[in-house]
PDB file of C-alpha atoms and ligand atoms in Angstrom:
ATOM      1  CA  MET A   1      89.206 -22.453 -16.045  1.00 92.00           C
ATOM      2  CA  LEU A   2      88.853 -24.143 -19.408  1.00 97.00           C
ATOM      3  CA  LYS A   3      85.388 -23.632 -20.883  1.00 98.00           C
ATOM      4  CA  ILE A   4      84.260 -26.815 -22.579  1.00 98.00           C
ATOM      5  CA  GLY A   5      80.909 -28.355 -23.380  1.00 98.00           C
ATOM      6  CA  CYS A   6      79.098 -30.169 -26.120  1.00 98.00           C
ATOM      7  CA  HIS A   7      75.987 -29.995 -28.198  1.00 98.00           C
ATOM      8  CA  LEU A   8      72.921 -30.971 -26.122  1.00 98.00           C
ATOM      9  CA  SER A   9      69.284 -31.636 -26.909  1.00 96.00           C
ATOM     10  CA  SER A  10      67.026 -28.739 -25.960  1.00 94.00           C
ATOM     11  CA  ALA A  11      63.923 -30.979 -25.841  1.00 92.00           C
ATOM     12  CA  LYS A  12      63.572 -30.786 -22.048  1.00 94.00           C
ATOM     13  CA  GLY A  13      64.327 -27.101 -21.676  1.00 96.00           C
ATOM     14  CA  TYR A  14      67.129 -24.925 -20.352  1.00 98.00           C
ATOM     15  CA  LEU A  15      67.344 -26.241 -16.787  1.00 98.00           C
ATOM     16  CA  ALA A  16      67.688 -29.805 -18.064  1.00 98.00           C
ATOM     17  CA  MET A  17      70.546 -28.722 -20.326  1.00 98.00           C
ATOM     18  CA  ALA A  18      72.357 -27.084 -17.397  1.00 98.00           C
ATOM     19  CA  GLU A  19      71.993 -30.249 -15.288  1.00 98.00           C
ATOM     20  CA  THR A  20      73.085 -32.474 -18.154  1.00 98.00           C
ATOM     21  CA  ALA A  21      76.090 -30.276 -18.891  1.00 98.00           C
ATOM     22  CA  HIS A  22      77.132 -30.397 -15.239  1.00 98.00           C
ATOM     23  CA  SER A  23      76.633 -34.175 -15.056  1.00 98.00           C
ATOM     24  CA  ILE A  24      79.117 -34.771 -17.894  1.00 98.00           C
ATOM     25  CA  GLY A  25      81.782 -32.374 -16.593  1.00 98.00           C
ATOM     26  CA  ALA A  26      80.896 -29.544 -18.980  1.00 98.00           C
ATOM     27  CA  ASN A  27      80.741 -25.905 -17.902  1.00 98.00           C
ATOM     28  CA  THR A  28      78.984 -24.632 -21.023  1.00 98.00           C
ATOM     29  CA  PHE A  29      76.853 -26.156 -23.788  1.00 98.00           C
ATOM     30  CA  GLN A  30      75.486 -25.627 -27.260  1.00 98.00           C
ATOM     31  CA  PHE A  31      71.882 -26.227 -28.336  1.00 98.00           C
ATOM     32  CA  PHE A  32      69.637 -25.791 -31.360  1.00 96.00           C
ATOM     33  CA  THR A  33      67.236 -22.884 -31.062  1.00 95.00           C
ATOM     34  CA  ARG A  34      64.610 -25.083 -32.748  1.00 91.00           C
ATOM     35  CA  ASN A  35      64.461 -28.300 -34.733  1.00 85.00           C
ATOM     36  CA  PRO A  36      67.743 -28.370 -36.721  1.00 79.00           C
ATOM     37  CA  ARG A  37      65.729 -28.962 -39.884  1.00 79.00           C
ATOM     38  CA  GLY A  38      63.717 -25.805 -39.203  1.00 70.00           C
ATOM     39  CA  GLY A  39      60.169 -25.338 -37.999  1.00 75.00           C
ATOM     40  CA  LYS A  40      58.649 -23.439 -35.125  1.00 83.00           C
ATOM     41  CA  ALA A  41      60.476 -22.891 -31.855  1.00 86.00           C
ATOM     42  CA  LYS A  42      58.817 -24.069 -28.670  1.00 82.00           C
ATOM     43  CA  ALA A  43      57.472 -21.279 -26.466  1.00 84.00           C
ATOM     44  CA  VAL A  44      59.917 -20.394 -23.696  1.00 87.00           C
ATOM     45  CA  ASP A  45      58.687 -21.497 -20.266  1.00 94.00           C
ATOM     46  CA  PRO A  46      59.422 -18.574 -17.907  1.00 96.00           C
ATOM     47  CA  ALA A  47      59.720 -20.890 -14.876  1.00 97.00           C
ATOM     48  CA  ASP A  48      62.255 -23.094 -16.676  1.00 98.00           C
ATOM     49  CA  LEU A  49      64.197 -20.045 -17.782  1.00 97.00           C
ATOM     50  CA  ALA A  50      64.343 -18.583 -14.254  1.00 98.00           C
ATOM     51  CA  ALA A  51      65.367 -21.953 -12.770  1.00 98.00           C
ATOM     52  CA  TYR A  52      68.047 -22.304 -15.457  1.00 98.00           C
ATOM     53  CA  LEU A  53      69.523 -18.865 -14.821  1.00 98.00           C
ATOM     54  CA  ALA A  54      69.776 -19.534 -11.076  1.00 98.00           C
ATOM     55  CA  ARG A  55      71.276 -22.993 -11.590  1.00 98.00           C
ATOM     56  CA  ALA A  56      73.750 -21.788 -14.238  1.00 98.00           C
ATOM     57  CA  GLU A  57      75.034 -19.213 -11.785  1.00 98.00           C
ATOM     58  CA  GLU A  58      75.308 -21.790  -9.007  1.00 98.00           C
ATOM     59  CA  LEU A  59      77.196 -24.198 -11.263  1.00 98.00           C
ATOM     60  CA  GLU A  60      79.297 -21.350 -12.699  1.00 98.00           C
ATOM     61  CA  LEU A  61      78.366 -22.322 -16.235  1.00 98.00           C
ATOM     62  CA  ALA A  62      79.668 -20.066 -18.973  1.00 98.00           C
ATOM     63  CA  PRO A  63      76.905 -18.670 -21.220  1.00 98.00           C
ATOM     64  CA  PRO A  64      75.668 -21.164 -23.834  1.00 98.00           C
ATOM     65  CA  LEU A  65      76.045 -21.064 -27.598  1.00 98.00           C
ATOM     66  CA  ALA A  66      72.784 -21.222 -29.523  1.00 98.00           C
ATOM     67  CA  HIS A  67      72.967 -22.801 -32.984  1.00 98.00           C
ATOM     68  CA  ALA A  68      70.566 -21.779 -35.744  1.00 97.00           C
ATOM     69  CA  PRO A  69      68.793 -24.541 -37.700  1.00 95.00           C
ATOM     70  CA  TYR A  70      70.679 -25.905 -40.703  1.00 91.00           C
ATOM     71  CA  THR A  71      67.820 -25.063 -43.048  1.00 90.00           C
ATOM     72  CA  LEU A  72      68.370 -21.364 -42.600  1.00 94.00           C
ATOM     73  CA  ASN A  73      69.893 -20.094 -45.846  1.00 97.00           C
ATOM     74  CA  CYS A  74      70.477 -16.355 -45.768  1.00 98.00           C
ATOM     75  CA  CYS A  75      71.757 -16.366 -49.363  1.00 98.00           C
ATOM     76  CA  SER A  76      69.175 -18.570 -51.054  1.00 97.00           C
ATOM     77  CA  ALA A  77      68.256 -17.511 -54.582  1.00 97.00           C
ATOM     78  CA  ASP A  78      64.604 -17.771 -53.500  1.00 97.00           C
ATOM     79  CA  PRO A  79      63.349 -14.586 -51.781  1.00 97.00           C
ATOM     80  CA  ALA A  80      60.801 -16.604 -49.782  1.00 96.00           C
ATOM     81  CA  LEU A  81      63.570 -18.750 -48.285  1.00 96.00           C
ATOM     82  CA  ARG A  82      65.597 -15.654 -47.477  1.00 97.00           C
ATOM     83  CA  GLU A  83      62.567 -14.200 -45.743  1.00 97.00           C
ATOM     84  CA  PHE A  84      62.181 -17.434 -43.738  1.00 95.00           C
ATOM     85  CA  ALA A  85      65.846 -17.192 -42.729  1.00 97.00           C
ATOM     86  CA  ARG A  86      65.474 -13.562 -41.718  1.00 97.00           C
ATOM     87  CA  ASN A  87      62.337 -14.170 -39.644  1.00 96.00           C
ATOM     88  CA  THR A  88      63.863 -17.229 -37.976  1.00 96.00           C
ATOM     89  CA  MET A  89      67.035 -15.379 -37.040  1.00 97.00           C
ATOM     90  CA  ALA A  90      65.140 -12.339 -35.758  1.00 97.00           C
ATOM     91  CA  ASP A  91      62.883 -14.576 -33.649  1.00 96.00           C
ATOM     92  CA  ASP A  92      65.852 -16.568 -32.294  1.00 97.00           C
ATOM     93  CA  LEU A  93      67.688 -13.391 -31.316  1.00 98.00           C
ATOM     94  CA  ALA A  94      64.610 -11.941 -29.634  1.00 96.00           C
ATOM     95  CA  ARG A  95      64.348 -15.095 -27.453  1.00 95.00           C
ATOM     96  CA  LEU A  96      68.057 -15.108 -26.663  1.00 97.00           C
ATOM     97  CA  GLU A  97      67.755 -11.695 -25.020  1.00 97.00           C
ATOM     98  CA  ALA A  98      66.580 -13.682 -21.964  1.00 96.00           C
ATOM     99  CA  ILE A  99      69.982 -15.399 -21.657  1.00 97.00           C
ATOM    100  CA  PRO A 100      72.741 -12.951 -20.740  1.00 96.00           C
ATOM    101  CA  GLY A 101      76.015 -13.542 -22.556  1.00 98.00           C
ATOM    102  CA  ALA A 102      74.622 -16.165 -24.941  1.00 98.00           C
ATOM    103  CA  MET A 103      76.033 -16.204 -28.452  1.00 98.00           C
ATOM    104  CA  TYR A 104      74.260 -17.282 -31.654  1.00 98.00           C
ATOM    105  CA  ASN A 105      76.049 -19.295 -34.319  1.00 98.00           C
ATOM    106  CA  PHE A 106      74.812 -19.860 -37.856  1.00 98.00           C
ATOM    107  CA  HIS A 107      76.008 -21.377 -41.113  1.00 98.00           C
ATOM    108  CA  PRO A 108      76.427 -18.443 -43.494  1.00 98.00           C
ATOM    109  CA  GLY A 109      74.541 -20.272 -46.241  1.00 98.00           C
ATOM    110  CA  SER A 110      74.819 -21.832 -49.676  1.00 97.00           C
ATOM    111  CA  HIS A 111      74.944 -19.516 -52.653  1.00 98.00           C
ATOM    112  CA  VAL A 112      73.410 -22.177 -54.935  1.00 96.00           C
ATOM    113  CA  GLY A 113      75.284 -21.088 -58.037  1.00 96.00           C
ATOM    114  CA  GLN A 114      75.004 -17.332 -57.544  1.00 96.00           C
ATOM    115  CA  GLY A 115      78.690 -17.164 -56.590  1.00 97.00           C
ATOM    116  CA  ALA A 116      80.377 -16.655 -53.213  1.00 97.00           C
ATOM    117  CA  ASP A 117      80.489 -12.877 -53.552  1.00 96.00           C
ATOM    118  CA  ALA A 118      76.789 -12.551 -54.389  1.00 97.00           C
ATOM    119  CA  GLY A 119      76.182 -14.915 -51.457  1.00 98.00           C
ATOM    120  CA  ALA A 120      78.211 -12.734 -49.103  1.00 98.00           C
ATOM    121  CA  ALA A 121      76.236  -9.669 -50.178  1.00 98.00           C
ATOM    122  CA  LEU A 122      72.895 -11.410 -49.520  1.00 98.00           C
ATOM    123  CA  ILE A 123      74.032 -12.711 -46.115  1.00 98.00           C
ATOM    124  CA  ALA A 124      75.186  -9.235 -45.069  1.00 98.00           C
ATOM    125  CA  GLU A 125      71.907  -7.754 -46.304  1.00 98.00           C
ATOM    126  CA  GLN A 126      70.026 -10.153 -44.006  1.00 98.00           C
ATOM    127  CA  LEU A 127      72.258  -9.315 -41.054  1.00 98.00           C
ATOM    128  CA  ASN A 128      71.789  -5.611 -41.678  1.00 98.00           C
ATOM    129  CA  GLN A 129      68.035  -6.124 -41.419  1.00 98.00           C
ATOM    130  CA  VAL A 130      68.138  -8.352 -38.344  1.00 98.00           C
ATOM    131  CA  LEU A 131      70.819  -6.703 -36.182  1.00 98.00           C
ATOM    132  CA  THR A 132      69.378  -3.817 -34.211  1.00 97.00           C
ATOM    133  CA  PRO A 133      70.938  -1.750 -31.414  1.00 97.00           C
ATOM    134  CA  ASP A 134      68.584  -3.274 -28.798  1.00 97.00           C
ATOM    135  CA  LEU A 135      70.036  -6.797 -29.275  1.00 98.00           C
ATOM    136  CA  HIS A 136      72.819  -8.007 -26.980  1.00 98.00           C
ATOM    137  CA  THR A 137      73.640 -11.419 -28.421  1.00 98.00           C
ATOM    138  CA  THR A 138      76.877 -11.775 -30.384  1.00 98.00           C
ATOM    139  CA  VAL A 139      76.132 -13.423 -33.731  1.00 98.00           C
ATOM    140  CA  LEU A 140      78.790 -15.794 -35.048  1.00 98.00           C
ATOM    141  CA  LEU A 141      79.505 -16.858 -38.605  1.00 98.00           C
ATOM    142  CA  GLU A 142      80.711 -20.466 -38.609  1.00 98.00           C
ATOM    143  CA  THR A 143      83.697 -21.443 -40.727  1.00 98.00           C
ATOM    144  CA  MET A 144      82.434 -24.018 -43.252  1.00 98.00           C
ATOM    145  CA  ALA A 145      83.863 -27.092 -44.976  1.00 98.00           C
ATOM    146  CA  GLY A 146      82.902 -25.839 -48.422  1.00 97.00           C
ATOM    147  CA  LYS A 147      80.486 -28.655 -49.166  1.00 97.00           C
ATOM    148  CA  GLY A 148      78.472 -27.882 -52.298  1.00 96.00           C
ATOM    149  CA  SER A 149      78.154 -24.112 -52.628  1.00 97.00           C
ATOM    150  CA  GLU A 150      78.637 -23.274 -48.949  1.00 97.00           C
ATOM    151  CA  VAL A 151      79.847 -19.743 -48.292  1.00 98.00           C
ATOM    152  CA  GLY A 152      82.506 -19.473 -45.584  1.00 98.00           C
ATOM    153  CA  ARG A 153      84.976 -22.120 -46.768  1.00 97.00           C
ATOM    154  CA  THR A 154      87.762 -19.543 -46.541  1.00 98.00           C
ATOM    155  CA  PHE A 155      88.475 -16.860 -43.973  1.00 98.00           C
ATOM    156  CA  GLN A 156      88.297 -14.315 -46.800  1.00 98.00           C
ATOM    157  CA  GLU A 157      84.703 -15.320 -47.584  1.00 98.00           C
ATOM    158  CA  LEU A 158      83.783 -14.538 -43.977  1.00 98.00           C
ATOM    159  CA  ARG A 159      85.662 -11.239 -44.218  1.00 98.00           C
ATOM    160  CA  ASP A 160      83.625 -10.405 -47.336  1.00 98.00           C
ATOM    161  CA  ILE A 161      80.445 -10.801 -45.272  1.00 98.00           C
ATOM    162  CA  LEU A 162      81.669  -8.903 -42.201  1.00 98.00           C
ATOM    163  CA  ASP A 163      82.938  -6.023 -44.346  1.00 98.00           C
ATOM    164  CA  ARG A 164      79.374  -5.386 -45.467  1.00 98.00           C
ATOM    165  CA  VAL A 165      77.709  -5.634 -42.028  1.00 98.00           C
ATOM    166  CA  GLU A 166      76.981  -2.243 -40.508  1.00 98.00           C
ATOM    167  CA  ARG A 167      76.731  -3.393 -36.898  1.00 98.00           C
ATOM    168  CA  SER A 168      79.804  -5.600 -37.144  1.00 95.00           C
ATOM    169  CA  GLU A 169      80.565  -5.030 -33.444  1.00 97.00           C
ATOM    170  CA  GLN A 170      77.670  -7.450 -32.778  1.00 98.00           C
ATOM    171  CA  MET A 171      79.364 -10.141 -34.902  1.00 98.00           C
ATOM    172  CA  GLY A 172      82.140 -12.670 -34.537  1.00 98.00           C
ATOM    173  CA  VAL A 173      83.357 -16.012 -35.887  1.00 99.00           C
ATOM    174  CA  CYS A 174      83.079 -19.603 -34.622  1.00 99.00           C
ATOM    175  CA  LEU A 175      85.916 -21.794 -35.861  1.00 98.00           C
ATOM    176  CA  ASP A 176      84.933 -25.425 -36.468  1.00 99.00           C
ATOM    177  CA  THR A 177      88.092 -27.554 -36.508  1.00 99.00           C
ATOM    178  CA  CYS A 178      86.519 -30.235 -38.737  1.00 98.00           C
ATOM    179  CA  HIS A 179      85.235 -27.633 -41.175  1.00 98.00           C
ATOM    180  CA  VAL A 180      88.466 -25.645 -41.547  1.00 98.00           C
ATOM    181  CA  TRP A 181      90.397 -28.915 -42.004  1.00 98.00           C
ATOM    182  CA  ASP A 182      87.947 -30.134 -44.630  1.00 98.00           C
ATOM    183  CA  GLY A 183      88.144 -26.646 -46.141  1.00 98.00           C
ATOM    184  CA  GLY A 184      91.908 -27.098 -46.622  1.00 98.00           C
ATOM    185  CA  TYR A 185      93.517 -25.386 -43.613  1.00 98.00           C
ATOM    186  CA  ASP A 186      96.323 -27.458 -42.067  1.00 98.00           C
ATOM    187  CA  ILE A 187      95.517 -27.073 -38.378  1.00 98.00           C
ATOM    188  CA  ALA A 188      97.354 -30.348 -37.680  1.00 98.00           C
ATOM    189  CA  GLY A 189     100.633 -29.454 -39.412  1.00 98.00           C
ATOM    190  CA  ASP A 190     100.706 -25.669 -39.111  1.00 98.00           C
ATOM    191  CA  LEU A 191      98.273 -24.345 -36.499  1.00 98.00           C
ATOM    192  CA  ASP A 192     100.293 -21.156 -36.012  1.00 98.00           C
ATOM    193  CA  GLY A 193     100.242 -20.478 -39.744  1.00 98.00           C
ATOM    194  CA  VAL A 194      96.480 -20.999 -39.932  1.00 98.00           C
ATOM    195  CA  LEU A 195      95.875 -18.691 -36.971  1.00 98.00           C
ATOM    196  CA  GLU A 196      98.196 -16.083 -38.503  1.00 98.00           C
ATOM    197  CA  GLU A 197      96.128 -16.220 -41.668  1.00 98.00           C
ATOM    198  CA  PHE A 198      92.956 -15.917 -39.594  1.00 98.00           C
ATOM    199  CA  ASP A 199      94.449 -12.907 -37.836  1.00 98.00           C
ATOM    200  CA  ARG A 200      95.540 -11.238 -41.085  1.00 98.00           C
ATOM    201  CA  THR A 201      92.169 -11.841 -42.774  1.00 98.00           C
ATOM    202  CA  LEU A 202      89.646 -11.453 -39.952  1.00 98.00           C
ATOM    203  CA  GLY A 203      91.529 -10.457 -36.807  1.00 98.00           C
ATOM    204  CA  LEU A 204      91.861 -12.956 -33.971  1.00 98.00           C
ATOM    205  CA  GLU A 205      89.669 -10.696 -31.815  1.00 98.00           C
ATOM    206  CA  GLN A 206      86.756 -11.798 -34.033  1.00 98.00           C
ATOM    207  CA  LEU A 207      87.179 -15.402 -32.909  1.00 98.00           C
ATOM    208  CA  LYS A 208      84.620 -16.024 -30.142  1.00 98.00           C
ATOM    209  CA  ALA A 209      84.105 -19.806 -30.016  1.00 98.00           C
ATOM    210  CA  VAL A 210      85.530 -23.096 -31.277  1.00 99.00           C
ATOM    211  CA  HIS A 211      83.694 -26.244 -32.402  1.00 99.00           C
ATOM    212  CA  LEU A 212      86.110 -28.995 -31.425  1.00 99.00           C
ATOM    213  CA  ASN A 213      85.679 -31.944 -33.789  1.00 99.00           C
ATOM    214  CA  ASP A 214      87.904 -34.464 -35.495  1.00 99.00           C
ATOM    215  CA  SER A 215      87.224 -35.144 -39.183  1.00 98.00           C
ATOM    216  CA  MET A 216      86.472 -38.417 -40.958  1.00 98.00           C
ATOM    217  CA  ASN A 217      88.076 -37.090 -44.120  1.00 98.00           C
ATOM    218  CA  SER A 218      91.366 -35.787 -45.398  1.00 98.00           C
ATOM    219  CA  ARG A 219      92.339 -32.135 -45.451  1.00 98.00           C
ATOM    220  CA  GLY A 220      90.651 -30.241 -48.272  1.00 98.00           C
ATOM    221  CA  SER A 221      87.986 -32.919 -48.796  1.00 98.00           C
ATOM    222  CA  HIS A 222      85.080 -30.427 -48.395  1.00 98.00           C
ATOM    223  CA  LYS A 223      83.002 -33.233 -46.867  1.00 98.00           C
ATOM    224  CA  ASP A 224      81.969 -32.095 -43.340  1.00 98.00           C
ATOM    225  CA  ARG A 225      81.779 -35.432 -41.537  1.00 98.00           C
ATOM    226  CA  HIS A 226      82.650 -35.032 -37.859  1.00 98.00           C
ATOM    227  CA  GLN A 227      84.566 -37.741 -35.997  1.00 98.00           C
ATOM    228  CA  LYS A 228      85.305 -38.455 -32.330  1.00 98.00           C
ATOM    229  CA  LEU A 229      88.451 -36.765 -30.979  1.00 98.00           C
ATOM    230  CA  GLY A 230      91.510 -38.769 -31.974  1.00 98.00           C
ATOM    231  CA  ARG A 231      89.623 -41.156 -34.265  1.00 98.00           C
ATOM    232  CA  GLY A 232      89.848 -38.965 -37.352  1.00 98.00           C
ATOM    233  CA  GLU A 233      92.303 -37.387 -39.752  1.00 98.00           C
ATOM    234  CA  ILE A 234      93.151 -34.354 -37.593  1.00 98.00           C
ATOM    235  CA  GLY A 235      94.198 -36.439 -34.611  1.00 98.00           C
ATOM    236  CA  LEU A 236      94.088 -35.994 -30.843  1.00 98.00           C
ATOM    237  CA  GLU A 237      97.391 -34.170 -30.357  1.00 98.00           C
ATOM    238  CA  ALA A 238      96.519 -31.562 -32.996  1.00 98.00           C
ATOM    239  CA  LEU A 239      93.096 -30.980 -31.433  1.00 98.00           C
ATOM    240  CA  LEU A 240      94.576 -30.641 -27.942  1.00 98.00           C
ATOM    241  CA  ALA A 241      97.072 -28.146 -29.363  1.00 98.00           C
ATOM    242  CA  VAL A 242      94.100 -26.060 -30.537  1.00 98.00           C
ATOM    243  CA  VAL A 243      92.656 -26.033 -27.005  1.00 98.00           C
ATOM    244  CA  GLU A 244      96.017 -25.165 -25.485  1.00 97.00           C
ATOM    245  CA  HIS A 245      97.013 -22.498 -27.988  1.00 98.00           C
ATOM    246  CA  PRO A 246      97.734 -19.257 -26.103  1.00 97.00           C
ATOM    247  CA  ALA A 247      95.558 -17.287 -28.533  1.00 97.00           C
ATOM    248  CA  LEU A 248      92.581 -19.609 -28.006  1.00 98.00           C
ATOM    249  CA  ARG A 249      92.751 -20.756 -24.376  1.00 96.00           C
ATOM    250  CA  GLU A 250      90.113 -18.317 -23.109  1.00 97.00           C
ATOM    251  CA  LEU A 251      87.526 -19.259 -25.739  1.00 98.00           C
ATOM    252  CA  PRO A 252      84.643 -21.663 -25.128  1.00 98.00           C
ATOM    253  CA  PHE A 253      85.042 -25.064 -26.858  1.00 98.00           C
ATOM    254  CA  TYR A 254      82.063 -27.127 -27.995  1.00 99.00           C
ATOM    255  CA  LEU A 255      82.213 -30.786 -29.001  1.00 99.00           C
ATOM    256  CA  GLU A 256      79.997 -31.786 -31.926  1.00 98.00           C
ATOM    257  CA  THR A 257      81.472 -35.242 -32.195  1.00 98.00           C
ATOM    258  CA  PRO A 258      79.314 -38.314 -32.942  1.00 98.00           C
ATOM    259  CA  ASN A 259      78.696 -39.267 -29.306  1.00 98.00           C
ATOM    260  CA  GLU A 260      75.998 -39.997 -26.770  1.00 98.00           C
ATOM    261  CA  LEU A 261      76.403 -38.419 -23.326  1.00 98.00           C
ATOM    262  CA  PRO A 262      78.931 -40.980 -21.942  1.00 98.00           C
ATOM    263  CA  GLY A 263      81.135 -40.402 -24.995  1.00 98.00           C
ATOM    264  CA  TYR A 264      80.966 -36.650 -24.498  1.00 98.00           C
ATOM    265  CA  ALA A 265      81.776 -37.055 -20.798  1.00 98.00           C
ATOM    266  CA  ALA A 266      84.857 -39.100 -21.708  1.00 98.00           C
ATOM    267  CA  GLU A 267      86.049 -36.551 -24.286  1.00 98.00           C
ATOM    268  CA  ILE A 268      85.548 -33.652 -21.872  1.00 98.00           C
ATOM    269  CA  ALA A 269      87.457 -35.521 -19.160  1.00 98.00           C
ATOM    270  CA  LEU A 270      90.269 -36.263 -21.607  1.00 98.00           C
ATOM    271  CA  VAL A 271      90.573 -32.639 -22.729  1.00 98.00           C
ATOM    272  CA  ARG A 272      90.460 -31.393 -19.138  1.00 98.00           C
ATOM    273  CA  GLU A 273      93.089 -33.882 -18.054  1.00 97.00           C
ATOM    274  CA  ARG A 274      95.438 -32.910 -20.858  1.00 96.00           C
ATOM    275  CA  CYS A 275      94.752 -29.176 -21.079  1.00 95.00           C
ATOM    276  CA  GLY A 276      93.668 -28.197 -17.554  1.00 79.00           C
TER     277      GLY A 276
HETATM  278 FE1   FE B 301      77.345 -25.782 -37.283  1.00 73.82          FE
HETATM  279 FE1   FE B 302      80.237 -26.839 -36.181  1.00 73.82          FE
HETATM  280 ZN1   ZN B 303      79.838 -29.755 -39.474  1.00 73.82          ZN
END
């Protein structure tokens, strides 16, 4: 069964997200672990958590994908900001232990002029401090559009991080279709070629989730502006081909398109109708 969901608000708790996901035809979902701009996470309500776990099982929801706040920059030049990123990630992962099978996705960071390689070293240093053997959540590096000084605009930049992570078996990659397109990869014209490059550079077994988004901008624009499926430069057929690709079919897909719930419901229905 195709695993597809979208980004949901976590404001009303876990059970509400499960019900919302189900109501729009989703069987998984993504959520921010805290305000996307940073700040403190709300305390977990044990009753909500227990009700969620029971309901998720009943509805046969696949485990959710937690997304770190955007403000987290593991390769900031400022040690205080790196410490904030480290503490936030450690706290997020501690909470996620309550949700079996959940994964945690984060933007590798912006090297702010230090260079991509120095950035990769700082990101790996953070991960080496945060990842401990008692944690069960798989941590995903997201492929980035390469806006500003973002690290992760190429598969090789992600490889450079993973190569330096000691507990790399706790890591994986989340491929964002808008980001890789904006980063220059031709997923519309040569999906097989892009996936072959991914496999050569990172190994397809590292790919654990897909953010399914169209892009407002042309390939290589490094802009990162998501668009509704079929309304952007990647196009509907190319995005459906991603979902149907034999190497990707078992992965969970998450929409981060500019939609309210009815729009998400329509996109999920469309993908299900076309891709099973
Ligand atoms: Fe993201
Ligand atoms: Fe994304
Ligand atoms: Zn994005």
